[in-house]
């Protein structure tokens, strides 16, 4: 038996995630969450070329508890990590979606999709003794779904599997699903609030949320991370870190918050305990379609701050003329 409207509102509104969603969806959030609890839309989750990190991110959500979400808010018909089904049983679930829930279910895709050699480098099920590729499954289910969510950087734009030389020819979901709009929830891994907030929006309004030019929900990717960064005052005063662990702006250590759009500074991760820059690591701009090739070197100097030597920086990370001068009189 699912949650009642009252139970679900209480569950979500007393949590950090619920309070956070309130700021982006607005005062109608309570009604939106209630509709989500009563509707229980069928959801099918497929995994392609990925590390499973986006599933782990979502399953680690404790506020609200993810088991409440997947059992009482949505009707999760299949997930490769938490479902027992495999092989032809997965094909049967896919057929059920097509026959009984066409244009009603939500397809969630995690991981990139190999195109090379008809997608044979990633198979996820079988039917009548023949393998079903990730490519074929996303093509068929994506074009029959009510909404398609690309969960994470790999599903959105190809991610790490799509980095050069990309031997299996992986692409994001948008290159495969042509008849339905695709919602890209980038970041590596995706933020669980972004997923839950997107699902709630679809249920409330019967449509996808407003997207930015890269197909992301605009409410979660409002401006460059640099603008809200807790280290921004250091940048304004010209104080830059020379080593990981130093106080100061991380721009000279490869931070790409200038070009990375996301609400990480205000939302945080792990129930707002921490996030990359707060932990002392430069932003990798994993929210952007240019990740990872154009964001490399990850911990080296980004071309934005070292335009004269972007190639050599891959072999000599963190080396710039400014840093060398600052380090000259200092021991590690």
Coordinates of C-alpha atoms in Angstrom, one line a residue:
X1 CA 0.0 0.0 0.0
X2 CA 1.4 3.4 -1.0
X3 CA 1.7 6.4 1.2
X4 CA -1.2 8.7 1.7
X5 CA -1.1 12.3 0.6
X6 CA -0.6 13.4 4.2
X7 CA 2.1 10.9 4.9
X8 CA 4.1 11.8 1.8
X9 CA 3.9 15.5 2.4
X10 CA 5.1 15.0 5.9
X11 CA 7.9 12.8 4.7
X12 CA 9.2 15.3 2.2
X13 CA 8.6 18.6 3.8
X14 CA 10.4 17.7 7.0
X15 CA 13.6 16.8 5.2
X16 CA 16.4 18.9 3.8
X17 CA 15.7 17.7 0.3
X18 CA 12.1 18.7 0.6
X19 CA 13.1 22.2 1.8
X20 CA 15.6 22.5 -1.0
X21 CA 13.0 21.5 -3.6
X22 CA 10.6 24.1 -2.2
X23 CA 13.0 26.8 -3.3
X24 CA 13.1 25.7 -6.9
X25 CA 9.5 24.4 -7.5
X26 CA 7.8 27.1 -5.4
X27 CA 4.9 27.2 -3.0
X28 CA 3.0 24.6 -5.0
X29 CA 5.4 21.9 -4.0
X30 CA 3.1 20.3 -1.4
X31 CA 0.5 19.7 -4.0
X32 CA 3.1 18.4 -6.5
X33 CA 4.4 15.9 -4.0
X34 CA 0.9 14.8 -3.2
X35 CA 0.2 14.1 -6.9
X36 CA 3.5 12.2 -7.0
X37 CA 2.4 10.0 -4.1
X38 CA -1.0 9.2 -5.6
X39 CA 0.0 8.8 -9.2
X40 CA 2.8 6.2 -8.8
X41 CA 3.9 6.5 -12.4
X42 CA 5.7 3.4 -13.8
X43 CA 9.4 3.9 -14.2
X44 CA 11.9 1.7 -15.9
X45 CA 15.7 2.3 -15.4
X46 CA 18.2 1.1 -17.9
X47 CA 22.0 1.1 -17.5
X48 CA 24.5 1.4 -20.4
X49 CA 28.2 2.4 -20.4
X50 CA 28.7 3.7 -16.9
X51 CA 30.3 3.1 -13.5
X52 CA 26.9 2.9 -11.7
X53 CA 27.8 5.9 -9.7
X54 CA 24.5 7.7 -10.5
X55 CA 22.5 4.8 -9.1
X56 CA 24.7 4.8 -6.0
X57 CA 24.2 8.6 -5.6
X58 CA 20.4 8.1 -5.8
X59 CA 20.3 5.0 -3.6
X60 CA 22.4 6.8 -0.9
X61 CA 19.7 9.5 -0.6
X62 CA 18.4 9.3 3.0
X63 CA 16.5 12.5 3.2
X64 CA 13.9 11.4 2.1
X65 CA 14.7 7.8 2.3
X66 CA 15.1 6.4 -1.2
X67 CA 13.2 3.2 -0.4
X68 CA 10.1 5.4 0.2
X69 CA 10.6 7.1 -3.1
X70 CA 11.0 4.0 -5.3
X71 CA 8.4 1.9 -3.5
X72 CA 5.7 4.4 -2.6
X73 CA 6.1 7.5 -4.8
X74 CA 7.0 5.9 -8.1
X75 CA 6.4 2.4 -9.4
X76 CA 9.9 1.2 -10.3
X77 CA 9.4 -1.7 -12.6
X78 CA 13.1 -2.5 -13.2
X79 CA 16.5 -1.3 -12.1
X80 CA 19.6 -3.4 -12.9
X81 CA 21.1 -3.1 -9.5
X82 CA 18.2 -3.6 -7.2
X83 CA 16.0 -5.9 -9.3
X84 CA 16.3 -9.7 -9.5
X85 CA 15.2 -9.9 -13.1
X86 CA 17.8 -10.5 -15.9
X87 CA 17.9 -11.9 -19.4
X88 CA 14.5 -12.6 -20.9
X89 CA 12.7 -11.4 -17.8
X90 CA 13.9 -7.9 -18.5
X91 CA 12.6 -8.2 -22.1
X92 CA 9.2 -9.1 -20.7
X93 CA 9.2 -5.9 -18.5
X94 CA 10.1 -3.8 -21.6
X95 CA 7.3 -5.4 -23.6
X96 CA 4.8 -4.7 -20.7
X97 CA 5.8 -1.0 -20.8
X98 CA 5.2 -0.8 -24.5
X99 CA 1.9 -2.7 -24.5
X100 CA 0.3 -1.4 -21.3
X101 CA 1.9 1.9 -20.5
X102 CA 2.7 3.5 -23.8
X103 CA 3.2 7.3 -23.4
X104 CA 2.6 6.9 -19.6
X105 CA 5.9 5.6 -18.2
X106 CA 9.1 7.4 -17.4
X107 CA 12.3 6.0 -18.9
X108 CA 15.5 6.7 -17.0
X109 CA 18.7 6.1 -18.7
X110 CA 22.0 5.8 -16.8
X111 CA 25.2 5.6 -18.8
X112 CA 26.2 6.3 -22.4
X113 CA 25.0 4.3 -25.4
X114 CA 27.5 2.5 -27.7
X115 CA 26.7 3.0 -31.4
X116 CA 29.6 1.3 -33.0
X117 CA 28.8 -2.1 -34.7
X118 CA 25.1 -1.7 -34.1
X119 CA 25.6 -1.3 -30.4
X120 CA 26.9 -4.8 -29.7
X121 CA 29.3 -3.6 -27.1
X122 CA 26.5 -3.2 -24.5
X123 CA 23.7 -5.8 -24.3
X124 CA 21.2 -5.6 -21.4
X125 CA 18.6 -8.3 -22.0
X126 CA 17.6 -11.1 -24.4
X127 CA 14.5 -12.2 -26.2
X128 CA 13.9 -15.4 -28.1
X129 CA 17.5 -16.3 -27.6
X130 CA 18.8 -13.1 -29.1
X131 CA 20.6 -10.3 -27.3
X132 CA 19.0 -6.9 -26.9
X133 CA 21.4 -4.0 -27.1
X134 CA 21.2 -0.9 -25.0
X135 CA 20.9 1.0 -28.3
X136 CA 17.8 -0.8 -29.4
X137 CA 16.2 -0.7 -26.0
X138 CA 16.6 3.1 -25.7
X139 CA 15.4 3.7 -29.2
X140 CA 12.2 1.7 -28.7
X141 CA 11.4 2.6 -25.1
X142 CA 12.5 6.2 -25.4
X143 CA 10.2 7.0 -28.3
X144 CA 7.3 5.3 -26.4
X145 CA 7.8 7.0 -23.0
X146 CA 6.0 9.9 -21.5
X147 CA 9.3 11.5 -20.6
X148 CA 13.0 10.5 -20.9
X149 CA 15.5 11.3 -18.2
X150 CA 19.2 11.0 -19.0
X151 CA 20.6 10.4 -15.5
X152 CA 24.1 11.7 -15.1
X153 CA 26.9 13.0 -17.3
X154 CA 27.4 9.8 -19.3
X155 CA 23.7 9.5 -20.3
X156 CA 23.5 13.2 -21.0
X157 CA 26.6 13.8 -23.2
X158 CA 28.7 10.6 -23.2
X159 CA 30.8 11.3 -20.1
X160 CA 34.0 9.4 -19.4
X161 CA 33.2 6.5 -21.8
X162 CA 32.8 9.1 -24.6
X163 CA 36.3 10.6 -24.0
X164 CA 38.9 10.3 -26.7
X165 CA 39.4 7.9 -28.4
X166 CA 35.9 6.6 -27.6
X167 CA 36.5 3.1 -29.1
X168 CA 32.8 2.0 -28.8
X169 CA 31.4 5.2 -30.3
X170 CA 29.2 6.0 -27.2
X171 CA 26.8 9.0 -27.3
X172 CA 24.2 10.6 -25.0
X173 CA 20.5 9.7 -25.0
X174 CA 19.6 12.8 -27.1
X175 CA 21.4 11.3 -30.1
X176 CA 19.3 8.1 -29.9
X177 CA 15.8 9.3 -28.8
X178 CA 14.4 11.4 -31.6
X179 CA 10.7 11.6 -31.0
X180 CA 10.5 12.6 -27.4
X181 CA 12.3 15.4 -25.5
X182 CA 15.2 14.3 -23.3
X183 CA 15.9 15.8 -19.9
X184 CA 19.6 15.9 -19.2
X185 CA 20.5 15.7 -15.5
X186 CA 24.2 16.0 -15.9
X187 CA 26.9 16.1 -13.2
X188 CA 29.1 13.1 -12.4
X189 CA 27.3 11.6 -10.6
X190 CA 23.9 13.1 -10.8
X191 CA 22.4 14.8 -7.8
X192 CA 19.5 12.9 -6.2
X193 CA 17.6 16.2 -5.6
X194 CA 17.8 16.9 -9.3
X195 CA 16.2 13.6 -10.2
X196 CA 13.5 13.7 -7.6
X197 CA 12.7 17.4 -8.4
X198 CA 12.4 16.6 -12.1
X199 CA 10.1 13.7 -11.6
X200 CA 7.9 15.8 -9.3
X201 CA 7.7 18.6 -11.9
X202 CA 6.7 16.2 -14.6
X203 CA 3.9 14.7 -12.5
X204 CA 2.7 18.1 -11.3
X205 CA 2.6 19.9 -14.7
X206 CA 2.3 17.0 -17.1
X207 CA 5.2 18.4 -19.0
X208 CA 9.0 18.6 -18.8
X209 CA 10.6 21.5 -16.8
X210 CA 12.0 24.4 -18.7
X211 CA 15.4 23.4 -20.1
X212 CA 18.5 25.4 -20.8
X213 CA 20.4 25.3 -24.1
X214 CA 22.0 22.0 -23.1
X215 CA 18.8 20.2 -22.3
X216 CA 19.2 20.5 -18.5
X217 CA 16.4 21.7 -16.1
X218 CA 17.2 25.4 -15.8
X219 CA 16.1 25.5 -12.2
X220 CA 19.1 23.2 -11.2
X221 CA 21.7 24.8 -13.4
X222 CA 21.1 28.6 -12.9
X223 CA 24.6 30.1 -13.3
X224 CA 28.3 29.3 -13.2
X225 CA 29.5 27.7 -10.0
X226 CA 32.1 30.4 -9.6
X227 CA 29.5 33.1 -8.9
X228 CA 28.2 31.4 -5.8
X229 CA 31.5 29.7 -4.7
X230 CA 32.4 30.0 -1.1
X231 CA 36.0 30.8 -2.3
X232 CA 34.8 33.6 -4.5
X233 CA 36.0 36.3 -2.0
X234 CA 39.5 34.9 -2.4
X235 CA 39.3 35.4 -6.2
X236 CA 38.0 38.9 -5.8
X237 CA 40.9 39.8 -3.5
X238 CA 43.5 38.1 -5.8
X239 CA 44.4 35.3 -3.3
X240 CA 45.0 32.0 -5.1
X241 CA 45.9 28.6 -3.7
X242 CA 49.3 27.2 -4.8
X243 CA 48.7 23.7 -3.4
X244 CA 45.7 21.5 -2.7
X245 CA 44.8 22.3 0.9
X246 CA 45.8 26.0 0.7
X247 CA 43.4 28.8 1.4
X248 CA 42.5 30.8 -1.7
X249 CA 40.7 30.5 -5.0
X250 CA 41.5 27.2 -6.8
X251 CA 41.6 28.7 -10.3
X252 CA 45.4 28.1 -10.6
X253 CA 45.0 24.5 -9.6
X254 CA 42.6 23.8 -12.5
X255 CA 39.2 24.8 -11.1
X256 CA 36.6 25.1 -13.9
X257 CA 33.9 26.7 -11.9
X258 CA 34.0 29.6 -14.3
X259 CA 32.3 27.5 -17.0
X260 CA 30.5 24.8 -15.0
X261 CA 26.8 25.5 -14.4
X262 CA 25.1 23.9 -11.4
X263 CA 23.7 24.7 -8.0
X264 CA 26.4 22.7 -6.1
X265 CA 27.4 25.6 -3.9
X266 CA 23.9 26.0 -2.5
X267 CA 22.7 22.4 -2.6
X268 CA 25.7 20.5 -1.6
X269 CA 26.0 16.7 -1.6
X270 CA 25.4 13.9 0.8
X271 CA 22.5 15.7 2.3
X272 CA 24.3 19.0 2.0
X273 CA 27.3 17.8 4.1
X274 CA 29.9 18.8 1.5
X275 CA 30.8 19.3 -2.2
X276 CA 33.9 19.3 -4.3
X277 CA 35.3 22.8 -3.7
X278 CA 34.3 22.8 -0.1
X279 CA 36.3 19.7 0.3
X280 CA 39.3 21.4 -1.3
X281 CA 39.1 19.9 -4.8
X282 CA 38.9 22.0 -8.0
X283 CA 35.6 21.9 -9.9
X284 CA 35.9 19.7 -13.0
X285 CA 32.9 21.2 -14.8
X286 CA 31.3 17.7 -15.0
X287 CA 27.9 19.4 -15.7
X288 CA 29.0 20.5 -19.2
X289 CA 28.8 18.7 -22.6
X290 CA 32.6 19.4 -23.0
X291 CA 33.5 17.1 -20.1
X292 CA 35.9 15.3 -20.0
X293 CA 38.1 16.0 -23.0
X294 CA 37.7 19.8 -23.0
X295 CA 37.9 19.9 -19.2
X296 CA 41.3 18.2 -19.1
X297 CA 43.7 18.1 -17.4
X298 CA 41.4 17.5 -14.4
X299 CA 43.9 18.7 -11.8
X300 CA 46.1 20.6 -14.1
X301 CA 45.8 24.2 -15.3
X302 CA 42.7 24.9 -17.4
X303 CA 43.4 26.8 -20.7
X304 CA 41.3 29.6 -19.3
X305 CA 44.1 30.5 -16.9
X306 CA 47.0 29.0 -18.9
X307 CA 46.3 29.7 -22.6
X308 CA 49.9 29.3 -23.6
X309 CA 50.5 25.8 -22.5
X310 CA 47.3 23.7 -22.4
X311 CA 48.9 20.6 -24.0
X312 CA 52.0 20.4 -21.8
X313 CA 49.9 20.9 -18.7
X314 CA 48.6 17.3 -19.1
X315 CA 52.1 16.1 -18.4
X316 CA 53.1 18.8 -15.9
X317 CA 49.9 19.3 -13.9
X318 CA 49.6 22.5 -11.8
X319 CA 52.6 24.1 -13.5
X320 CA 52.3 27.8 -14.4
X321 CA 54.7 30.7 -14.2
X322 CA 52.7 32.2 -11.4
X323 CA 52.7 29.0 -9.4
X324 CA 56.3 28.4 -10.0
X325 CA 57.2 31.8 -8.6
X326 CA 55.0 31.2 -5.5
X327 CA 56.5 27.8 -4.9
X328 CA 60.1 28.8 -5.3
X329 CA 60.5 29.9 -1.7
X330 CA 58.2 27.2 -0.2
X331 CA 58.7 23.5 0.5
X332 CA 56.1 20.9 0.0

